[in-house]
Short mmCIF file of C-alpha atoms in Angstrom, two decimals:
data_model
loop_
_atom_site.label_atom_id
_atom_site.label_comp_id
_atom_site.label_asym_id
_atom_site.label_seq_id
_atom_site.Cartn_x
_atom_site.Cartn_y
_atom_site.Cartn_z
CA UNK A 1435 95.43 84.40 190.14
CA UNK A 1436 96.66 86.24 187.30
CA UNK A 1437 94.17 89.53 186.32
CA UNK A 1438 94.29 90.33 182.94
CA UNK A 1439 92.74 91.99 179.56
CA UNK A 1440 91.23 90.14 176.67
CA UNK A 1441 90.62 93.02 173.61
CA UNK A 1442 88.31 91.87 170.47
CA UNK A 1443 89.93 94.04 167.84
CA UNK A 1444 87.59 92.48 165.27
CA UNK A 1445 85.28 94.59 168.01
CA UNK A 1446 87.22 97.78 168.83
CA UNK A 1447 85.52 100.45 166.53
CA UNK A 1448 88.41 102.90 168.23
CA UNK A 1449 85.93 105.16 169.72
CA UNK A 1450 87.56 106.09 172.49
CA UNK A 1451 85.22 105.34 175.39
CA UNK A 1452 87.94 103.68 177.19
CA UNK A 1453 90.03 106.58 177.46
CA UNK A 1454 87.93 109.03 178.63
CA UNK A 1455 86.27 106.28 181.26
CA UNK A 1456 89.67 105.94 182.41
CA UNK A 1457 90.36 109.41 182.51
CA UNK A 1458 87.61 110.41 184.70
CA UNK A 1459 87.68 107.44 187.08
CA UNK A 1460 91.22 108.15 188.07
CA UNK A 1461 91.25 111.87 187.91
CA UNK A 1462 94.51 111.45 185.50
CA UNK A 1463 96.13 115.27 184.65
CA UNK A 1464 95.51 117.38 181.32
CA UNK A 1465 97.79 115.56 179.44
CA UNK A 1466 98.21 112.21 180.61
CA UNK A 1467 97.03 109.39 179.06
CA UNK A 1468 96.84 105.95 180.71
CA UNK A 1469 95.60 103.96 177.35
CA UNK A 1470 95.73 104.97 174.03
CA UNK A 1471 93.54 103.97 171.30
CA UNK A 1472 96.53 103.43 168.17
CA UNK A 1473 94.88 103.35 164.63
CA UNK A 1474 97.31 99.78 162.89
CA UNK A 1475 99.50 100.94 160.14
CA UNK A 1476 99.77 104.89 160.93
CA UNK A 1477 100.50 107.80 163.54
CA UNK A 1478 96.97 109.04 162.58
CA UNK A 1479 94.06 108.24 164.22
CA UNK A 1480 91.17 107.04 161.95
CA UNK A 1481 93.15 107.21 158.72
CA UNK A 1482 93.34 103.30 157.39
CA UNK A 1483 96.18 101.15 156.37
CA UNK A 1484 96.57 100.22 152.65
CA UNK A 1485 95.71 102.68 149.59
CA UNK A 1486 92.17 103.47 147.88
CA UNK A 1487 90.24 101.50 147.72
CA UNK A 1488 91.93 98.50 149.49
CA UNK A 1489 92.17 99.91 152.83
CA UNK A 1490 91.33 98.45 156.25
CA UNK A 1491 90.75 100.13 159.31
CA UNK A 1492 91.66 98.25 162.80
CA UNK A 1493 92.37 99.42 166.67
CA UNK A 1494 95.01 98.77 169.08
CA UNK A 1495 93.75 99.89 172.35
CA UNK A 1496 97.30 99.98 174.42
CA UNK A 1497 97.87 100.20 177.66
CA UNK A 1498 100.21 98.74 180.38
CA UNK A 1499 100.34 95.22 179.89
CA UNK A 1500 100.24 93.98 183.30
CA UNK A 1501 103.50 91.55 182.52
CA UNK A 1502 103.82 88.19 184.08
CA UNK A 1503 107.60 88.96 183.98
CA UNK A 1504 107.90 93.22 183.71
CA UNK A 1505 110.79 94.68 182.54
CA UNK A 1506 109.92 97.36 184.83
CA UNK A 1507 110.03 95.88 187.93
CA UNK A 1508 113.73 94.61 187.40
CA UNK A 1509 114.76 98.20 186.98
CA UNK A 1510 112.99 100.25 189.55
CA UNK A 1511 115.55 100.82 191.93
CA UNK A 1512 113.62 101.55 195.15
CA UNK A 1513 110.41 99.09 194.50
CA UNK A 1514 108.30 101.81 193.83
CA UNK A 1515 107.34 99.46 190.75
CA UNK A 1516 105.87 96.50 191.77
CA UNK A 1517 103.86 93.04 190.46
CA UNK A 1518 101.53 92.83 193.33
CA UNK A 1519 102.07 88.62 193.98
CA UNK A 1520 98.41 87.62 194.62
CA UNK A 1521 96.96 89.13 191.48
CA UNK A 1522 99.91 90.01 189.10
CA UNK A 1523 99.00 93.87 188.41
CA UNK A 1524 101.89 95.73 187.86
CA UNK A 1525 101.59 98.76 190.50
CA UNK A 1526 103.18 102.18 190.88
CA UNK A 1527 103.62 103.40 194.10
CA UNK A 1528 104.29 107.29 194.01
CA UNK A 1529 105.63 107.75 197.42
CA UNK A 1530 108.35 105.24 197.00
CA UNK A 1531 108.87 107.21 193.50
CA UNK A 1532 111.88 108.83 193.11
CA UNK A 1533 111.16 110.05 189.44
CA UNK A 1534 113.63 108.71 188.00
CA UNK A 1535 111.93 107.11 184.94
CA UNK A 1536 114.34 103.14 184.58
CA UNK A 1537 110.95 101.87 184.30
CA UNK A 1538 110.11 104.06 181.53
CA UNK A 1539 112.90 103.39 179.05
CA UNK A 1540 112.76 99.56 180.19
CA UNK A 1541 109.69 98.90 179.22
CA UNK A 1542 109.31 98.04 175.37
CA UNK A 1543 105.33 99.44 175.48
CA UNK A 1544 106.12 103.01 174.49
CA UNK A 1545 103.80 106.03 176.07
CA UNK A 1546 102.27 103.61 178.59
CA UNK A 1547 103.86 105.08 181.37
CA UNK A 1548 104.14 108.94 181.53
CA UNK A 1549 106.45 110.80 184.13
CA UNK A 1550 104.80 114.33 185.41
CA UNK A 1551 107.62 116.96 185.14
CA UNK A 1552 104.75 119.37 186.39
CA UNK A 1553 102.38 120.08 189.17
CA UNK A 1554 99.60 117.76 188.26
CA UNK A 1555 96.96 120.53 185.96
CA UNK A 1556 93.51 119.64 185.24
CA UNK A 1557 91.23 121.17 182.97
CA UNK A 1558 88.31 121.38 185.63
CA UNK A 1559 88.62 122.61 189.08
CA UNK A 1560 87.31 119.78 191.08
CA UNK A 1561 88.57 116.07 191.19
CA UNK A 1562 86.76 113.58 189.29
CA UNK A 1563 86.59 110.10 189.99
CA UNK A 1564 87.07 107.71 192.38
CA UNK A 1565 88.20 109.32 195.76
CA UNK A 1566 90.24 106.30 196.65
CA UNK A 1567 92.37 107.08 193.81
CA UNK A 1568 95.66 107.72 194.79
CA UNK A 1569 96.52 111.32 194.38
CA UNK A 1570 99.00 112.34 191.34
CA UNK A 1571 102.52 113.34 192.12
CA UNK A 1572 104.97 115.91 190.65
CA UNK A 1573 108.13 114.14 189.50
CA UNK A 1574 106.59 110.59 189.96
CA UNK A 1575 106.09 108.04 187.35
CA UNK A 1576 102.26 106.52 186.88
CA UNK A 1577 100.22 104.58 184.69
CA UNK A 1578 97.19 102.11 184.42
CA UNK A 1579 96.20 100.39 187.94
CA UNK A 1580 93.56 98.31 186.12
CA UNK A 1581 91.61 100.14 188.61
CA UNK A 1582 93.24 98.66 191.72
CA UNK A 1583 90.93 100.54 194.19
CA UNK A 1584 88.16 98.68 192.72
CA UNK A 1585 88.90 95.70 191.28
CA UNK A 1586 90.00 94.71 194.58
CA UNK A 1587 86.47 95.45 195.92
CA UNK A 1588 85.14 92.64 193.09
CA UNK A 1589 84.42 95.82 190.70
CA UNK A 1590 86.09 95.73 187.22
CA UNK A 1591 88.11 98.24 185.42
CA UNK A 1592 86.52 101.76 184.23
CA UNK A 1593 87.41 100.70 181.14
CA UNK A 1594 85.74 97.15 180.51
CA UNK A 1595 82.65 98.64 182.32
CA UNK A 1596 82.77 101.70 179.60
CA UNK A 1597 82.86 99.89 176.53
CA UNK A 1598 79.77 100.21 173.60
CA UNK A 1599 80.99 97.35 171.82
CA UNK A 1600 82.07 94.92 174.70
CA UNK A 1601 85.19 94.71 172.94
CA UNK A 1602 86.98 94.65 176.19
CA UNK A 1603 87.05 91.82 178.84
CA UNK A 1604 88.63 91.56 182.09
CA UNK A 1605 88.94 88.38 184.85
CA UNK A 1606 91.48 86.29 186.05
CA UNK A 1607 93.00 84.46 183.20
CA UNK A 1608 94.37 81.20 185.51
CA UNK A 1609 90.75 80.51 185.75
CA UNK A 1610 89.72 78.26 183.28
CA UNK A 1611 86.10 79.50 183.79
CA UNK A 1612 86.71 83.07 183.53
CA UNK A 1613 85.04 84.41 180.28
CA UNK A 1614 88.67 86.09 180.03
CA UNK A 1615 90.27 82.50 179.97
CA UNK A 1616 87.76 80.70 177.75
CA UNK A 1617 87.80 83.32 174.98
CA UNK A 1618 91.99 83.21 174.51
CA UNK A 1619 90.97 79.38 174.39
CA UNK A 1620 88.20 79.56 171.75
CA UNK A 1621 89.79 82.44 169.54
CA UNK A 1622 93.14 83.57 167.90
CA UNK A 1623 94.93 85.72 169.75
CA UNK A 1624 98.18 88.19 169.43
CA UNK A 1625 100.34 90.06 172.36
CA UNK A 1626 102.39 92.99 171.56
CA UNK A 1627 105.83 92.17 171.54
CA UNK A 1628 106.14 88.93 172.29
CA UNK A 1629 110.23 89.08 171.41
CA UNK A 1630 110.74 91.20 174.42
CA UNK A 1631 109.71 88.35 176.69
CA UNK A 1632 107.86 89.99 179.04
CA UNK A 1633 105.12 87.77 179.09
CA UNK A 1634 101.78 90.62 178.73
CA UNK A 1635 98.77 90.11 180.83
CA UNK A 1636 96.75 91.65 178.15
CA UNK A 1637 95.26 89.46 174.84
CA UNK A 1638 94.17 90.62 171.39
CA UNK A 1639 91.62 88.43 169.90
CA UNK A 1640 92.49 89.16 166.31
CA UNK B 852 61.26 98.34 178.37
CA UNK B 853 59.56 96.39 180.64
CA UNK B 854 57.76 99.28 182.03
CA UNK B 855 55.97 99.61 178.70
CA UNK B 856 55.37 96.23 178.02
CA UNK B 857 57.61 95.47 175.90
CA UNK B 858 59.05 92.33 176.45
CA UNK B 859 61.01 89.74 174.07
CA UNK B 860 57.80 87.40 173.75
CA UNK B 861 55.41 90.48 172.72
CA UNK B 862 58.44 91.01 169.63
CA UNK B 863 58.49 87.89 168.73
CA UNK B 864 54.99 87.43 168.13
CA UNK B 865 53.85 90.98 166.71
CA UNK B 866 57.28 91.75 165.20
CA UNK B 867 57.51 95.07 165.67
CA UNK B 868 56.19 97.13 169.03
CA UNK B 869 55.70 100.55 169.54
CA UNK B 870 56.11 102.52 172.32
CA UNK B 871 54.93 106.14 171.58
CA UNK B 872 51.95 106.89 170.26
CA UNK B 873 48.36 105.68 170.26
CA UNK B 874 45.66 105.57 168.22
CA UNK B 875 44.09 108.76 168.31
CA UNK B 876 47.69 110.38 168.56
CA UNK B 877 49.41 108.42 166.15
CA UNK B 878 53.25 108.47 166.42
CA UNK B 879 53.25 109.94 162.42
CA UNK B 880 50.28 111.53 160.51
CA UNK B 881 48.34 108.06 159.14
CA UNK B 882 49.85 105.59 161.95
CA UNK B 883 47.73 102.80 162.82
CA UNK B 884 46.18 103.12 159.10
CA UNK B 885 44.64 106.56 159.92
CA UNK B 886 43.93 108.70 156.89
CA UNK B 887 46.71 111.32 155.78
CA UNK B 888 44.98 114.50 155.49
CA UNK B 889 45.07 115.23 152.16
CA UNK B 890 42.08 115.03 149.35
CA UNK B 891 42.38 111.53 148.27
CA UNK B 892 43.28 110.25 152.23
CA UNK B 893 46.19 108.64 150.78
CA UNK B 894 49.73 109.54 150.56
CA UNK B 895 49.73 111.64 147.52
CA UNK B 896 53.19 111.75 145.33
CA UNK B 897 51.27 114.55 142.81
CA UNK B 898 51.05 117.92 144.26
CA UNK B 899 49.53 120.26 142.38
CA UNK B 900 50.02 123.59 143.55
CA UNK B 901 53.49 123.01 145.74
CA UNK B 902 54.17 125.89 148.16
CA UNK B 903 58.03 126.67 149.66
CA UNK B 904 58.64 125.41 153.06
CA UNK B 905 59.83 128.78 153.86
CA UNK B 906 59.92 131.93 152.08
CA UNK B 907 62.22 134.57 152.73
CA UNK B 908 61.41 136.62 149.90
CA UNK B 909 63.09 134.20 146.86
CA UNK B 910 61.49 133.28 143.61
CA UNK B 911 59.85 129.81 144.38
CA UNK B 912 56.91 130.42 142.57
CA UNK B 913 58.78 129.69 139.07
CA UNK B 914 60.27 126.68 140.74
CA UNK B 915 57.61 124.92 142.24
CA UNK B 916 55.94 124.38 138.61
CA UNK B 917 58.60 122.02 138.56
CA UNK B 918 58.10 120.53 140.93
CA UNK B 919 54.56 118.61 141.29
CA UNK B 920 56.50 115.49 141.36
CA UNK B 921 59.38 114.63 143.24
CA UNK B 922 62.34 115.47 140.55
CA UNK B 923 66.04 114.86 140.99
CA UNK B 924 68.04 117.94 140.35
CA UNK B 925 71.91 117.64 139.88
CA UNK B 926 74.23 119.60 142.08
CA UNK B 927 75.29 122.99 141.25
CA UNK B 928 78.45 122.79 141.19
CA UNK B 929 79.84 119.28 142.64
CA UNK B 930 79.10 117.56 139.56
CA UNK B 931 80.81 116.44 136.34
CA UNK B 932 80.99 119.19 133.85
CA UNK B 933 79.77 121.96 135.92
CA UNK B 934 81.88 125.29 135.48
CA UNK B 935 82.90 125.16 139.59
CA UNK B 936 84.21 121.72 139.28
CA UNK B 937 86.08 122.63 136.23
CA UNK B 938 88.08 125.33 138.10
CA UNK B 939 88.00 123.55 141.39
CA UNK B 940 88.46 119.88 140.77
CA UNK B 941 88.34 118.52 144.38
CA UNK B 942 85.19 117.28 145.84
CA UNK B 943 84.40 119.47 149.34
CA UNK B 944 83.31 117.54 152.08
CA UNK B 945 82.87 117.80 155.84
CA UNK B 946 83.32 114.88 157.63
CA UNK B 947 81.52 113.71 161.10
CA UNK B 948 83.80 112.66 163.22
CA UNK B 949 83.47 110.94 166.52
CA UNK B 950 84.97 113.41 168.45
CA UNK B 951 81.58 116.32 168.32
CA UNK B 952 78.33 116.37 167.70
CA UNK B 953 78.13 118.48 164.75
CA UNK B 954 79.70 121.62 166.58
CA UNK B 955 79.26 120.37 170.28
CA UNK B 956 82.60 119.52 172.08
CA UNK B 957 84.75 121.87 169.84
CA UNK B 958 86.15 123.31 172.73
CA UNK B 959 86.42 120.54 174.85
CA UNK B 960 89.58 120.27 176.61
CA UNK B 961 90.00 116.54 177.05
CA UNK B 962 89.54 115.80 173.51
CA UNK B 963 91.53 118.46 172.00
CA UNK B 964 94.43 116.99 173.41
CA UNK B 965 94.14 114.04 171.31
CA UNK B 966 92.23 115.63 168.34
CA UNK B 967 94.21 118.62 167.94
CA UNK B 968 93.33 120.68 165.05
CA UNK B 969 91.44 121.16 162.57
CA UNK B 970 92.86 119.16 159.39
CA UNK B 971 92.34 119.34 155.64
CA UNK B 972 92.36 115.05 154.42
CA UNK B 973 93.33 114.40 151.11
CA UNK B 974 93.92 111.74 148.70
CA UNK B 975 97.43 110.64 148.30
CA UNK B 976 97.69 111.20 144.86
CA UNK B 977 95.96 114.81 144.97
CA UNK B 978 98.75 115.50 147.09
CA UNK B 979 101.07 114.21 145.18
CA UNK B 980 100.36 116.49 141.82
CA UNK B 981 100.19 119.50 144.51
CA UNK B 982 103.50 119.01 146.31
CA UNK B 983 102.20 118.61 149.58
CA UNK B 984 103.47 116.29 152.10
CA UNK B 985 101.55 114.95 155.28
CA UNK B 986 101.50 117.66 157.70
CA UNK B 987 101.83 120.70 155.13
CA UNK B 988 99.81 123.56 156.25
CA UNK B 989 97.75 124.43 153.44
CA UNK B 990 95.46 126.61 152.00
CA UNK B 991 91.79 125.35 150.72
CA UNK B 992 90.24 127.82 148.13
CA UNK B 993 87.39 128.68 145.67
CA UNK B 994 85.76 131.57 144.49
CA UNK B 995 83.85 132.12 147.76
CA UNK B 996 86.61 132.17 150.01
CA UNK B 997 89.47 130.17 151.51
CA UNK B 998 90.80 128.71 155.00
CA UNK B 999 94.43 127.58 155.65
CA UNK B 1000 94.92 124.45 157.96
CA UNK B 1001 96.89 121.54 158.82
CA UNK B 1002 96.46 119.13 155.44
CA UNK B 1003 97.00 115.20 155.81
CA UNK B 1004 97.26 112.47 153.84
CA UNK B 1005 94.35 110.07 154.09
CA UNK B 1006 94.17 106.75 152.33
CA UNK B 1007 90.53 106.06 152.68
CA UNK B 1008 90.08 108.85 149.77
CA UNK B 1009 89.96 108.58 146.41
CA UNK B 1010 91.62 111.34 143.96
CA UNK B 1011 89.98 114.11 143.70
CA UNK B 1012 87.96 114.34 146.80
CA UNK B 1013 89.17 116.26 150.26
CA UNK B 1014 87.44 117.02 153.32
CA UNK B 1015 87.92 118.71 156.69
CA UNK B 1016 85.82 117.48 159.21
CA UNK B 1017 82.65 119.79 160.33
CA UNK B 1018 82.49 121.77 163.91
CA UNK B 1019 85.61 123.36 164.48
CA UNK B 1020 85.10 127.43 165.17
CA UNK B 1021 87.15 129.80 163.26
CA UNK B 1022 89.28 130.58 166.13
CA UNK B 1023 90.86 127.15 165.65
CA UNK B 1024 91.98 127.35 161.97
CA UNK B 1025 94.98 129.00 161.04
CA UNK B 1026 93.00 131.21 158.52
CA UNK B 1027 89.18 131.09 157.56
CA UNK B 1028 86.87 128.13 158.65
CA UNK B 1029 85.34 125.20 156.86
CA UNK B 1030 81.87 126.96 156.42
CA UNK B 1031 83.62 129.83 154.30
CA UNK B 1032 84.01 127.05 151.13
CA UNK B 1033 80.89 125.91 151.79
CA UNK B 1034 77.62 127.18 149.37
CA UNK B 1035 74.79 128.77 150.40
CA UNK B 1036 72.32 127.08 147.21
CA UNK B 1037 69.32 126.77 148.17
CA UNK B 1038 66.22 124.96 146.99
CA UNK B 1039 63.68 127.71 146.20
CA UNK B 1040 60.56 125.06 147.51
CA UNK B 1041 62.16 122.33 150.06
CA UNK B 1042 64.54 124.96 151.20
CA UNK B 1043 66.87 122.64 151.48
CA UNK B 1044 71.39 123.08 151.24
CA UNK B 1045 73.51 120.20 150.20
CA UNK B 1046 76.57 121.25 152.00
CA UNK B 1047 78.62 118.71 150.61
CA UNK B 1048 77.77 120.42 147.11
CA UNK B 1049 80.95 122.21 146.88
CA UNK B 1050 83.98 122.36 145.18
CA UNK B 1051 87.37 123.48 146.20
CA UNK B 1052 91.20 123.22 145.06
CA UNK B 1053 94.25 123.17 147.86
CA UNK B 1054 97.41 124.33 147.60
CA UNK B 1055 100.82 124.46 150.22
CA UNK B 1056 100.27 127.47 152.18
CA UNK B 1057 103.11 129.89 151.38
CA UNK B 1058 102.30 132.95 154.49
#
């Protein structure tokens, strides 16, 4: 079983649903972001590639990619960072933690881990979310769980449920009769940095 | 859907279903073929003696002869040739973006950490001719007032247009807001603004 994430970016209309889904579902600090929405072709969001009036406008939800062979996991030197061997998320476990952020300059995905050098702050007083999620450290390391406490219930991510444009798909992708599976076999797909070799759990139909 | 009887079969044979309204409360004055009520019963493009929608005191009266028919009128002053657009030669408009609901959500926490600021776009080559590099504070001006803000490059506009996107409170510009460029013309009979009838120039703020 390999879990995984199949994004349409002929879909994606970068609206941002995803994040804030995610957001609320884990109860992740003011300032923490466990997917990002990246506009192609600029540090801006919204603002197109190209120049007027032959411009184009495209998404790159990112997010950890869940690798089949994490550059991560060879780093971490207490096994706080983890590929979990029956379903091949990549998990964070903040009590084995020590903060001291290997995994973070090993892996090539920029921003989708983030460290807390604070007290966990929220904007709102109360917790939002799931109660099963774990709760967020001071000097620990964390990141997307592809909704472990869930998905391991049969539930799918926040983020897949979220979506307005069903530009996001989720299932096991050594299934050949997962819709995940079938549409990386029907369509043309792209990972994000292939060169690195660490083998990303997460497909963009393109 | 279901609930009301509206079902994929009941579509495909009447082609379109409604699901407000009846017919003695029709969902629009003359649904279901009902009369409109005015003298002829019909929908009547002629008005003889038009009246303004509201009247706070202005000088419709010399207007609405006008306006019996519906008439195009060009903008005041967003428009070829007019005198704003000759000393103001950028286009003001005010986006929607995804991130309120015309003012709702401008002080929402959770977004402002990813949309930050308000921000003046404009076109690459208006910046150009103005010196002003992506990320410039500037300041956007015209005879009514100005704001200063964050200005950025944006691709998707052609020269001579820029725009900062509508609901952010004054509290979260540097200077001003985006309503002071704005102008309050009004349509002495429809009462209606065309806030995107507005002309401004930008400059790199100096404080």
């Amino acid at each position: 079983m390999r879990y995984g994430f199949v994004i349409d970016t002929k879909r994606c209309i970068g609206c941002h649903s995803c994040l804030v889904a995610c957001r609320f579902e884990n109860n992740v600090p003011s300032n923490v972001w466990w997917n990002r929405i990246l506009t192609d072709g600029g540090d801006r969001i919204d603002i197109p590639e190209g120049s007027f009036p032959n411009v184009s406008l495209a998404y790159t939800p990112v997010a950890c990619q869940h690798c089949e062979d994490p550059a991560c996991v060879k780093v971490c030197p207490v096994g706080a960072t983890y590929k979990d061997p029956e379903t091949g998320v990549v998990r964070q476990d903040y009590e084995k933690c020590i903060g001291c952020r290997m995994c973070m300059s090993a892996c090539p995905y920029n921003g989708v881990r983030s460290f807390n050098w604070e007290e966990p702050a929220y904007h709102v007083d109360v917790a939002f979310g799931d109660a099963a999620v774990p709760k967020h450290q001071k000097h620990t390391v964390e990141k997307c769980t592809m909704r472990w406490h869930r998905i391991t219930k049969g539930e799918e991510p926040a983020c897949i449920k979220t979506c307005p444009e069903r530009a996001r798909h989720w299932g096991d992708l050594d299934d050949p009769d997962s819709e995940v599976a079938k549409l990386i076999a029907s369509r043309e797909y792209k990972q994000l940095l292939p060169e690195e070799g660490t083998r990303p759990s997460v497909y963009y139909l393109v | 859907m279901r609930e009301k009887g509206i079902t994929k079969q009941r579509v495909l044979e009447e082609k379109a279903v409604r699901s407000f309204g009846t017919e003695e409360e029709p969902w629009i004055i003359g649904g279901y073929g009902q009369e409109f009520p005015t003298p002829s019963g019909r929908a009547e493009i002629y008005c003889e003696i038009p009246l303004a929608r509201y009247d706070f005191g202005q000088d419709w009266q010399s207007e609405a002869k006008e306006q019996q028919f519906p008439v195009w009128l060009p903008p005041y002053e967003n428009w070829p040739g007019s005198e704003a657009k000759k000393k103001y030669p950028l286009s003001y408009l005010q986006l929607h973006e995804r991130w309120r609901t015309h003012s709702q959500w401008f002080g929402c926490a959770t977004f402002r950490e990813i949309d930050r600021e308000p921000l003046c776009h404009i076109s690459r080559e208006d910046a150009l001719e103005r010196g002003i590099t992506d990320g410039d504070i500037v300041e956007v001006f015209n005879d009514r007032d100005h704001c200063v803000v964050k200005g950025i490059i944006d691709e998707s506009l052609p020269s001579g247009v820029c725009c900062i996107p509508k609901g952010w409170q004054r509290y979260q510009f540097i200077e001003g807001g985006f309503q002071e460029l704005t102008s309050n013309a009004v349509d002495a009979c429809s009462g209606g603004y065309a806030f995107y009838d507005a002309t401004v120039d930008v400059k790199k703020w100096e404080d």
